[in-house]
Short mmCIF file of C-alpha atoms and ligand atoms in Angstrom, two decimals:
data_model
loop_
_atom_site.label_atom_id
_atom_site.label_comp_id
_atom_site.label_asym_id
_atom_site.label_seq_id
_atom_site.Cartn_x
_atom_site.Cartn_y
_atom_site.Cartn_z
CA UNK A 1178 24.05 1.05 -8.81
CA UNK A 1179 24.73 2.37 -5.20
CA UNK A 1180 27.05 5.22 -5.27
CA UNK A 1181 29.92 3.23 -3.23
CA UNK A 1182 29.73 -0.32 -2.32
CA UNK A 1183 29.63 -1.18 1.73
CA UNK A 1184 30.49 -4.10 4.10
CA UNK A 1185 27.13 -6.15 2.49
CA UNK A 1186 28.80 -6.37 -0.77
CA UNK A 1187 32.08 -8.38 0.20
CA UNK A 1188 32.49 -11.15 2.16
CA UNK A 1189 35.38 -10.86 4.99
CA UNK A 1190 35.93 -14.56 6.44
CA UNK A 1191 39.27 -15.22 6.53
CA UNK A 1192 40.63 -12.09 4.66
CA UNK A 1193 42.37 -9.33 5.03
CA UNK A 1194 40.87 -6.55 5.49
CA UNK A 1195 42.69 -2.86 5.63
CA UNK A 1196 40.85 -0.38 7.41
CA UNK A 1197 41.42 3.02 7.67
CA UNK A 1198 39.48 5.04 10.81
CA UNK A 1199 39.99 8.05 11.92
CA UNK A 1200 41.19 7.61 15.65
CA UNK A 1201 42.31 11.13 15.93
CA UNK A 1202 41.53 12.33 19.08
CA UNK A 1203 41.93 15.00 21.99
CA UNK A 1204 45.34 14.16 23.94
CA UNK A 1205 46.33 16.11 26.99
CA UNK A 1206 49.58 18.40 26.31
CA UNK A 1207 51.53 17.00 29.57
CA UNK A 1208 50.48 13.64 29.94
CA UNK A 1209 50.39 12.59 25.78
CA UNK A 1210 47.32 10.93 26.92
CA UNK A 1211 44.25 10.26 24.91
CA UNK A 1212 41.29 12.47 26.46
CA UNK A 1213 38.35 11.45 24.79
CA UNK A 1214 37.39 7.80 23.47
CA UNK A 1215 34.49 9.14 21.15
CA UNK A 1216 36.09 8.12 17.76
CA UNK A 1217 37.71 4.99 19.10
CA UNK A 1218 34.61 3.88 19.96
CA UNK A 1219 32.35 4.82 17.41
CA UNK A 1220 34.88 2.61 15.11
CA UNK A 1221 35.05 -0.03 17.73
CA UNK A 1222 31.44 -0.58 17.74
CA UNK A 1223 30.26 -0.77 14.61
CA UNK A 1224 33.06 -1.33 11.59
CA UNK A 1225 35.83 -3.39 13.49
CA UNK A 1226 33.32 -5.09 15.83
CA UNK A 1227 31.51 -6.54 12.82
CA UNK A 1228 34.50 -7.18 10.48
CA UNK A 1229 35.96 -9.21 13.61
CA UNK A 1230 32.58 -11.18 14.21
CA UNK A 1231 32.59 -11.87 10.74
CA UNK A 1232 35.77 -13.26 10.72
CA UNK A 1233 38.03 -10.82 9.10
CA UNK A 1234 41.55 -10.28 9.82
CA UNK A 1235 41.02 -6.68 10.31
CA UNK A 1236 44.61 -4.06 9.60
CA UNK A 1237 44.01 -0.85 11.62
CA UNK A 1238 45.66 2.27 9.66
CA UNK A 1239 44.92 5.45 11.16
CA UNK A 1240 46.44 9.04 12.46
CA UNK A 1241 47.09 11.03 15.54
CA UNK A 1242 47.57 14.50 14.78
CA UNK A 1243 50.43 15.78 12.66
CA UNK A 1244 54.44 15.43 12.58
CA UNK A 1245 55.36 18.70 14.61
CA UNK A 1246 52.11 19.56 16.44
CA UNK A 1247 51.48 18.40 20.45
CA UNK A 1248 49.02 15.81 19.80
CA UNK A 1249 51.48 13.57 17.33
CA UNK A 1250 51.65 10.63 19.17
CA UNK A 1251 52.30 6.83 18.64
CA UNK A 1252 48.95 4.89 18.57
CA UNK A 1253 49.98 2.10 20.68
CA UNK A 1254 47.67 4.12 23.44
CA UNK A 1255 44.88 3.98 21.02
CA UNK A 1256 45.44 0.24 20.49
CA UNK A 1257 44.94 -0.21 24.15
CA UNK A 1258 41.56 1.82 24.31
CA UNK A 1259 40.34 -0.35 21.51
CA UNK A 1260 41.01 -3.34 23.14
CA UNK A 1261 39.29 -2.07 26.44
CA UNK A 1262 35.79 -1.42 24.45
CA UNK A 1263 36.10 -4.49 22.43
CA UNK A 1264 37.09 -6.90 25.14
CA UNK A 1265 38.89 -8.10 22.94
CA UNK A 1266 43.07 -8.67 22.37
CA UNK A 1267 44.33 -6.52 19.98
CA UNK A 1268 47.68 -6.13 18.47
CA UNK A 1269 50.11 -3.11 18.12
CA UNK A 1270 52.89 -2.44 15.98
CA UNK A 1271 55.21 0.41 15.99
CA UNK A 1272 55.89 0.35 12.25
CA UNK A 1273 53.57 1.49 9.73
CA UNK A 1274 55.11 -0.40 6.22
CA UNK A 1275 57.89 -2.03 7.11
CA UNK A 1276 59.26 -6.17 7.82
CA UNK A 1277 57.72 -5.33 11.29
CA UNK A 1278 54.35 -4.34 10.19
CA UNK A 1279 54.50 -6.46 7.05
CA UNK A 1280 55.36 -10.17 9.63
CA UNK A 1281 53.11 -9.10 11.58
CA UNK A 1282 49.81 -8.53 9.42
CA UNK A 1283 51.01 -12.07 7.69
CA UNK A 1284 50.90 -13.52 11.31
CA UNK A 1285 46.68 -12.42 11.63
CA UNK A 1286 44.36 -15.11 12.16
CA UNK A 1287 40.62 -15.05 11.32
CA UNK A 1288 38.87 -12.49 14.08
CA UNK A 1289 42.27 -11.02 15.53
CA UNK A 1290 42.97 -6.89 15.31
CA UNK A 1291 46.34 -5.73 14.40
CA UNK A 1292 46.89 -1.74 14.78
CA UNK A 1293 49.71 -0.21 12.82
CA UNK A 1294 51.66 2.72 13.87
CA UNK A 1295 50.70 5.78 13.24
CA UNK A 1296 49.93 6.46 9.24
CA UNK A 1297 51.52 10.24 9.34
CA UNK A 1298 54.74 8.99 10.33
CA UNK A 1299 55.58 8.13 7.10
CA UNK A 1300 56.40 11.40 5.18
CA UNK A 1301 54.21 11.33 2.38
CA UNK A 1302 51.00 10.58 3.72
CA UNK A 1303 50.06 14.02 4.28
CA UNK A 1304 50.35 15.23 0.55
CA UNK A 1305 47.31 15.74 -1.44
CA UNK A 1306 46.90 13.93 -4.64
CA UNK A 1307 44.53 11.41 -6.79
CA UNK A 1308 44.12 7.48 -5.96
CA UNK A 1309 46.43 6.82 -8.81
CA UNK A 1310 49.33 8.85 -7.74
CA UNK A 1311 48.98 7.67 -4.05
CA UNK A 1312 49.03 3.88 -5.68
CA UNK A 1313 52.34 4.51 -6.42
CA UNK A 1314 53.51 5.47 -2.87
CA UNK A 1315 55.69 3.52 -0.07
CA UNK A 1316 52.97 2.63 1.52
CA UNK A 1317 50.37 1.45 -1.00
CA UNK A 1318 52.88 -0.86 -3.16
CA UNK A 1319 54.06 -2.38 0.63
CA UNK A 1320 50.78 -2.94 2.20
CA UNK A 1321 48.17 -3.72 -0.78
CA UNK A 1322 49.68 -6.33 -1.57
CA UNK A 1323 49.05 -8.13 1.85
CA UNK A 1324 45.29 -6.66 1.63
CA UNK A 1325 42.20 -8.32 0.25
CA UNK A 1326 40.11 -5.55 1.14
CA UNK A 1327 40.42 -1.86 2.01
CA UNK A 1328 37.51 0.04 3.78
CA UNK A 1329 37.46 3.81 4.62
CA UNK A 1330 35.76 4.43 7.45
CA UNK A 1331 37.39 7.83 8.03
CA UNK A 1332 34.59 9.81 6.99
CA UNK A 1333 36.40 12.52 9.65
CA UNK A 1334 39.01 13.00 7.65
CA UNK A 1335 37.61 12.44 4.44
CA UNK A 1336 38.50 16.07 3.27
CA UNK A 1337 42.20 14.36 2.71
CA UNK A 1338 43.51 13.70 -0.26
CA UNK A 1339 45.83 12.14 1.74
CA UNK A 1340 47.81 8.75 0.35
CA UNK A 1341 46.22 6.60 3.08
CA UNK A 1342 42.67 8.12 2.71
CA UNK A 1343 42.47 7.66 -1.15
CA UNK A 1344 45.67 5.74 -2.80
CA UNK A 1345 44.69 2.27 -1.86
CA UNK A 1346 40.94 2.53 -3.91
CA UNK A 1347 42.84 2.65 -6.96
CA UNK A 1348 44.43 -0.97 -6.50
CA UNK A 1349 42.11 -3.14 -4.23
CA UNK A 1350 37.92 -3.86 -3.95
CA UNK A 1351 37.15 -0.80 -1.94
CA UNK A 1352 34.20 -0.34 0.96
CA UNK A 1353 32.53 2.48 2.96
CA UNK A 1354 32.52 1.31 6.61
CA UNK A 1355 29.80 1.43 8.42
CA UNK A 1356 30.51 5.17 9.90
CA UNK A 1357 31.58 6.07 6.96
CA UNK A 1358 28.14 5.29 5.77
CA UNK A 1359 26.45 6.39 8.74
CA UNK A 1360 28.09 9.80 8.70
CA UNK A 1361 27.09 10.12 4.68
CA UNK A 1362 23.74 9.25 4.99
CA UNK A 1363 23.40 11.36 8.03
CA UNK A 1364 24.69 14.26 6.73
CA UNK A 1365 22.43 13.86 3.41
CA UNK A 1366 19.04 14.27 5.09
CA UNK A 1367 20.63 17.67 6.03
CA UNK A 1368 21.87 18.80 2.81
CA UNK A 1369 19.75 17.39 0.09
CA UNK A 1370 16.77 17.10 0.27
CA UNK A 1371 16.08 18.42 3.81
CA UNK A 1372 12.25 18.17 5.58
CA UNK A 1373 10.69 21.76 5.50
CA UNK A 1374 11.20 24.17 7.50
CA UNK A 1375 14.92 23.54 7.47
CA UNK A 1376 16.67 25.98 9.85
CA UNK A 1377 20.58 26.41 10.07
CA UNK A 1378 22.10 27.08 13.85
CA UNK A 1379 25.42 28.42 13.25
CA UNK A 1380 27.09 29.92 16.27
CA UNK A 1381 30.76 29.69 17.78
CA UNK A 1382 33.81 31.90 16.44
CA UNK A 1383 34.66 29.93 12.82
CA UNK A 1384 32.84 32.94 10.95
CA UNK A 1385 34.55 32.39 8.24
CA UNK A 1386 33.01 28.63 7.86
CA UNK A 1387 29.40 29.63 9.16
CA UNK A 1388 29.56 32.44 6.54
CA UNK A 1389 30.64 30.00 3.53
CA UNK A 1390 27.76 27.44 4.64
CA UNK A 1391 25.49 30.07 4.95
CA UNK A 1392 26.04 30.82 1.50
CA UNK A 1393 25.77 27.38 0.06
CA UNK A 1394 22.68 26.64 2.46
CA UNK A 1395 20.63 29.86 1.02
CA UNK A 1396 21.64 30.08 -2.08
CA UNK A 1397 20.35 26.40 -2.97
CA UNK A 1398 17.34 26.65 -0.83
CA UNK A 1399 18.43 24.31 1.54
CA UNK A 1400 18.15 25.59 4.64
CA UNK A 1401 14.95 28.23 5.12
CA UNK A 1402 16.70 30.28 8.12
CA UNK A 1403 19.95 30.46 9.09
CA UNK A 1404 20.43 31.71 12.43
CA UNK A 1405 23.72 32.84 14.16
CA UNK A 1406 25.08 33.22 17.60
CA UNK A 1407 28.57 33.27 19.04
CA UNK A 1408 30.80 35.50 17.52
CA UNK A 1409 29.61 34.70 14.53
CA UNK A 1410 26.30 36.79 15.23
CA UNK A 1411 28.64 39.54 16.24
CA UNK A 1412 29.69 39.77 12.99
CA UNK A 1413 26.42 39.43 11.73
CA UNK A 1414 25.59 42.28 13.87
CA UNK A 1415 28.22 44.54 12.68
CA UNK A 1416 27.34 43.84 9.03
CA UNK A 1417 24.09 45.36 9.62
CA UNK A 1418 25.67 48.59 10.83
CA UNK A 1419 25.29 47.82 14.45
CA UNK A 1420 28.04 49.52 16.52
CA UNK A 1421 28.98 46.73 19.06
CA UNK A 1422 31.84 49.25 20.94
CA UNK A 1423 35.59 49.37 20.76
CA UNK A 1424 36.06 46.21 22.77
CA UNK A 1425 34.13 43.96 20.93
CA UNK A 1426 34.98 45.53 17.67
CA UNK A 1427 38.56 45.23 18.49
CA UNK A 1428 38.55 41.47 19.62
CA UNK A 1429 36.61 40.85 16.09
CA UNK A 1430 39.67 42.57 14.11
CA UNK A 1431 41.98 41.10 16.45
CA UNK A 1432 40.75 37.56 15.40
CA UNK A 1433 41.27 38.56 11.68
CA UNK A 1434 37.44 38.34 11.16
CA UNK A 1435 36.19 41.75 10.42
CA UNK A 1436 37.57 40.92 6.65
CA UNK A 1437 34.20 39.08 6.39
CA UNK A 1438 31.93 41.67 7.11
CA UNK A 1439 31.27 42.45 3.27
CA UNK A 1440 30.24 39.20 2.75
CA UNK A 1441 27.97 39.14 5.13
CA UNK A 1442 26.45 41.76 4.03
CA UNK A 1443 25.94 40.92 0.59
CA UNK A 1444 24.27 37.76 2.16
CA UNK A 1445 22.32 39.50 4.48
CA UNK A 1446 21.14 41.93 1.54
CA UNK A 1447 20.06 39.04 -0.51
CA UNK A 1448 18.43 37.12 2.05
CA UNK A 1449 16.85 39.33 4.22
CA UNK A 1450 14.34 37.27 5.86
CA UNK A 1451 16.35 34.14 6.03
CA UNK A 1452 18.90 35.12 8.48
CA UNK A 1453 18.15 35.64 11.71
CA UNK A 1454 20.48 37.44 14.04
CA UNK A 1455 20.15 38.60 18.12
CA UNK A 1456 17.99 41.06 18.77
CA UNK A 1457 19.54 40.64 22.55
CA UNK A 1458 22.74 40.12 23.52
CA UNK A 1459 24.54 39.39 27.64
CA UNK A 1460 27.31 41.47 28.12
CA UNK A 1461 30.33 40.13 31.20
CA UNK A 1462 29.76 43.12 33.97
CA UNK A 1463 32.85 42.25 36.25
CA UNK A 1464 32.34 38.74 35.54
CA UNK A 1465 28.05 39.13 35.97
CA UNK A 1466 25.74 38.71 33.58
CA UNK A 1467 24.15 42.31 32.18
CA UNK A 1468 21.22 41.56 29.34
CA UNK A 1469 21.00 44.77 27.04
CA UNK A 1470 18.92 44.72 23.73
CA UNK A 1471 21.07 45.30 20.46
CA UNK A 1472 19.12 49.43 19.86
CA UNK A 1473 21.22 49.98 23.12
CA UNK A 1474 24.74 49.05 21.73
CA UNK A 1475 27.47 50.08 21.79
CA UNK A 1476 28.96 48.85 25.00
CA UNK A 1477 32.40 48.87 26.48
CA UNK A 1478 31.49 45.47 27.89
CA UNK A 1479 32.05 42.04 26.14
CA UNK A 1480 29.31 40.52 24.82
CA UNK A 1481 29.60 36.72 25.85
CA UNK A 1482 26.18 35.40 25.06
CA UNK A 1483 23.18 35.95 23.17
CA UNK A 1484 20.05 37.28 25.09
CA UNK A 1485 16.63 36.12 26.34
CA UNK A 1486 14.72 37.49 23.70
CA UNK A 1487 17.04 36.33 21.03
CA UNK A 1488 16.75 32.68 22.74
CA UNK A 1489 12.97 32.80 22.20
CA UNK A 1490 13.23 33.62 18.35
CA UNK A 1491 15.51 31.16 17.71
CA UNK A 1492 13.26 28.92 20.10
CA UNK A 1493 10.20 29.61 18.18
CA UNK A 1494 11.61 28.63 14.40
CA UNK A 1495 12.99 25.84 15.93
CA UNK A 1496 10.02 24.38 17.08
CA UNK A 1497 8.41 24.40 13.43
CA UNK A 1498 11.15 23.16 12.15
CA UNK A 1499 11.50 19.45 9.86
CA UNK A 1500 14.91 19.86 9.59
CA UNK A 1501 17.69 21.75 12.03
CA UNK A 1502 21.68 21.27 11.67
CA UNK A 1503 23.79 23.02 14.58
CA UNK A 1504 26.97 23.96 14.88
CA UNK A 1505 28.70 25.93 17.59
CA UNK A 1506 27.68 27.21 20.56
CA UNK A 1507 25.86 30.13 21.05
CA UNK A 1508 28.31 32.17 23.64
CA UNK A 1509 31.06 31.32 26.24
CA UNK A 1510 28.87 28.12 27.64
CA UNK A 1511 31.71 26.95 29.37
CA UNK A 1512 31.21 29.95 31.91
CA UNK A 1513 28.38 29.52 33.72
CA UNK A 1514 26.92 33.14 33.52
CA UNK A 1515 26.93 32.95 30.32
CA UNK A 1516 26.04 29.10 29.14
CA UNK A 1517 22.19 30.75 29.14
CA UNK A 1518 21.88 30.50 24.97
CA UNK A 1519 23.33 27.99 24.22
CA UNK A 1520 21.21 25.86 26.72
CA UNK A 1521 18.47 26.99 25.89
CA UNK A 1522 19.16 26.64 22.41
CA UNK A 1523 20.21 23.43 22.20
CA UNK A 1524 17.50 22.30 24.57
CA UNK A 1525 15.20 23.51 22.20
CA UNK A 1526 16.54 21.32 19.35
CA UNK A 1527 16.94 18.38 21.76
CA UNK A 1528 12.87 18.75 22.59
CA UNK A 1529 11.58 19.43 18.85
CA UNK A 1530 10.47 16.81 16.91
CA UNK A 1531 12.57 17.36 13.75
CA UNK A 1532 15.76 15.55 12.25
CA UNK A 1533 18.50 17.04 14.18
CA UNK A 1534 22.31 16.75 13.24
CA UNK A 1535 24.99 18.86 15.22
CA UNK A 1536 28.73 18.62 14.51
CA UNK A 1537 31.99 20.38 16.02
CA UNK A 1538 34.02 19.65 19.06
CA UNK A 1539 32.48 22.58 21.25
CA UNK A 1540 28.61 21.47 20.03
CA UNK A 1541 29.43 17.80 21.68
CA UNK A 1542 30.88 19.06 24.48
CA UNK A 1543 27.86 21.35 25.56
CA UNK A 1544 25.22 18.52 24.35
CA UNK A 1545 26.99 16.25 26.46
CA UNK A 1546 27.26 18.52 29.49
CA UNK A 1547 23.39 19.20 29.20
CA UNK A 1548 22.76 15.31 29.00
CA UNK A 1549 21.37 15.81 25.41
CA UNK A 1550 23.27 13.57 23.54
CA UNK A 1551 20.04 11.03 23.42
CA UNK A 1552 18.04 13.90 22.02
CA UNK A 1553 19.81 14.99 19.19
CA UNK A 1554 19.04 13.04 15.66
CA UNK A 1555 22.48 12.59 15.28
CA UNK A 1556 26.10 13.31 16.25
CA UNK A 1557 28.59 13.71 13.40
CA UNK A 1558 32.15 12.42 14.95
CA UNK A 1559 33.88 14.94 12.33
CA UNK A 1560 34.93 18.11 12.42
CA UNK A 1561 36.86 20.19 9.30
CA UNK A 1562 34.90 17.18 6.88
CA UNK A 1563 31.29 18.36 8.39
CA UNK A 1564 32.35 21.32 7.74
CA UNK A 1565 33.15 21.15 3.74
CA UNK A 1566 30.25 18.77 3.50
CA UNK A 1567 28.03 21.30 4.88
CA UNK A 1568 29.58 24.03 2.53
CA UNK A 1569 29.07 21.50 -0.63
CA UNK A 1570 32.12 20.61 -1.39
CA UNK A 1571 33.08 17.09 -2.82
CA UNK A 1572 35.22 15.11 -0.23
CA UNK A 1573 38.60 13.21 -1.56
CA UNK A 1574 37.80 10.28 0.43
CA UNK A 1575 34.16 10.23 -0.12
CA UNK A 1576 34.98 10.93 -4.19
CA UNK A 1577 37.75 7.63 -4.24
CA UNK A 1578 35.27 5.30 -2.59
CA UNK A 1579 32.63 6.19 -5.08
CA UNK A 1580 34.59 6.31 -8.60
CA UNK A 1581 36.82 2.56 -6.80
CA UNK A 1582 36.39 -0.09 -9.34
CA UNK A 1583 35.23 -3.26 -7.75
CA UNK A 1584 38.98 -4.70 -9.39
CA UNK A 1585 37.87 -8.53 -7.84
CA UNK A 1586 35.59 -10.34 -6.28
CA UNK A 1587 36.53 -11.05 -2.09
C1 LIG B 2113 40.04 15.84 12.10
O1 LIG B 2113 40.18 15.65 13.31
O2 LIG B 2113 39.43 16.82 11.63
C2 LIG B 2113 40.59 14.82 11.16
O3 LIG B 2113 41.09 13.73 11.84
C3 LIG B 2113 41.62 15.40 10.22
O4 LIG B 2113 42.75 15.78 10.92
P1 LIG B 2113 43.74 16.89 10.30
O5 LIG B 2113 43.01 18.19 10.38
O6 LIG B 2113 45.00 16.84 11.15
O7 LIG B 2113 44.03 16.50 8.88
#
């Protein structure tokens, strides 16, 4: 039996269908505006497009960042980009549970899109717990009830336990969406099972996370080399007893990451040949770029990119590779003296011939400015939940959809 059932097991003509995406995006902190369409879309395309073809009367349940934070906004903005890639009308509703939202998703005809306001508004979506205990929330016993089927198509924020991402699998049929899917089996071919040579890119500044999927990566033989840039591979660096100078040193403790320098040297200890760190590193020389090799550290300059040398290792493993996952740039690519590595880098993966996934706002952003997105295998839309996929960890959402008892036929 397939681990979670999917849009081909139900049929959606005339029903209602609840479906929860995650439309979470980037929103400028003057305007409130929404600055990137990538999730919308991605949704729009593939899940709502198809449940609307097919007849559906399709619920919308999503969030927009959190109660308290800049980017908590209404999602009557997000309705409106929906509607613009669809072509399609599509309705908005500034309540989430209540008569409002409850008229108005009894109002749906076959094929039309209703969007509800946004889920974190209500208080207790944001607590963690089991499908059972979010069954017995607010907004499960209001809106179930008016839902044939739910679908999770959030795979981006499957690493909630949140009410809206698990509580309604406990009390209706429950599907993976199609980027729910897409994202899962995606992500797979990474993680089990990968094509050898499998090498990990793991740059940017989230040490902590690169460290804790470097771990998982080696010590299950997933990944053959794990290779670091960033700040990450300054920490790397300093692990090995390489003296980087007070500056860099300092911004490392300043960022709280110099804590992780014993476990990077335990890993480096027990993997010696598997990870792969710069043997040359750029340093910012009043704003110019200064390429020194790492026997001539320490420096008082910043480093802000990893060197030529360094690009042509990591070049060279790449290009036998079956299997490559990146994530994280390898420097400060949004300065132009010092976008060098992770060009080169990630043109590397772009030209090789093996699956490639990459993940993480910053990753996009520099495949997109390098017009590689066509390149690349695949794109994961997610961020934290690529993260704690890639570190082996079960997902709430991903969990619910697979133990959801198919209660009745639809
Ligand atoms: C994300 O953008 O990672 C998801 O939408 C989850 O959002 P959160 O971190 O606010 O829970």
């Amino acid at each position: 039996m397939a681990k979670y059932l999917t849009l081909d097991d139900f049929k959606v003509k005339n029903k209602t269908v609840l479906v929860r995406v995650d439309f979470n995006s980037e929103i400028d902190p003057e305007t409130k505006k929404v600055t990137s369409d990538v999730r919308i879309k991605a949704h729009a395309e593939t899940t709502i497009k198809e449940l609307v073809e097919k007849g559906a009367k399709t619920v919308i349940l999503a969030h927009q960042g959190r109660k308290g934070d800049p980017d908590y906004t209404p999602l009557k903005e997000h309705a409106a980009i929906l509607a613009k890639i669809l072509r399609l009308p599509v309705k908005y509703v500034d309540d989430v549970y209540g008569e409002k939202a409850k008229t108005a998703i009894k109002a749906l005809k076959s094929g039309e899109i209703l969007v509800l306001e946004n889920v974190r508004s209500f208080d207790g979506e944001t607590k963690s717990g089991t499908p059972e205990q979010h069954a017995k929330t607010e907004l499960v016993q209001n809106l179930a009830p008016l839902a044939d089927l739910f679908v999770n198509d959030a795979f981006a924020a499957a690493h909630r336990g949140h009410v809206s991402m698990v509580g309604f699998t406990a009390v209706l049929p429950s599907a993976a969406g199609r980027i729910m899917e897409r994202e899962l089996k995606s992500l797979s071919r990474a993680l089990e099972k990968p094509e050898k040579p499998c090498v990990y890119v793991m740059g940017g500044a989230k040490a902590d996370d690169s460290l804790e999927i470097s771990k998982y990566v080696l010590s299950n033989g997933i990944a053959d080399y794990v290779v670091v840039g960033g700040v990450t591979s300054q920490l790397f660096l300093a692990a090995k007893g390489v003296d980087l100078g007070r500056k860099n040193m300092d911004f490392l403790a300043k960022k709280e990451l110099t804590g992780l320098i014993p476990g990077i040297k335990e890993l480096m200890q027990k993997y010696p040949s598997n990870v792969v760190v710069p043997v040359d590193v750029a340093l910012d020389v009043n704003g110019k770029r200064k390429e020194i090799s790492v026997a001539e550290l320490p420096t008082e300059y910043s480093i802000f990119d990893i060197g030529a040398k360094t690009v042509e290792n990591y070049a060279g493993l790449i290009r036998k590779a079956k299997s490559i996952v990146v994530s994280g740039p390898m420097g400060v690519y949004e300065n132009k003296e010092f976008n060098y590595g992770t060009k080169k880098v990630f043109e590397a993966i772009a030209g090789s011939k093996a699956f490639s996934l990459a993940g993480g706002g910053n990753t996009i952003a520099a495949i997109q400015e390098y017009g590689l997105s066509g390149k690349v295998s695949y794109i994961s839309t997610a961020g934290g939940a690529l993260i704690e996929f890639l570190m082996g960890k079960k997902l709430p959402g991903v969990v619910a959809l697979e133990t959801a008892v198919k209660k009745k036929a639809v």
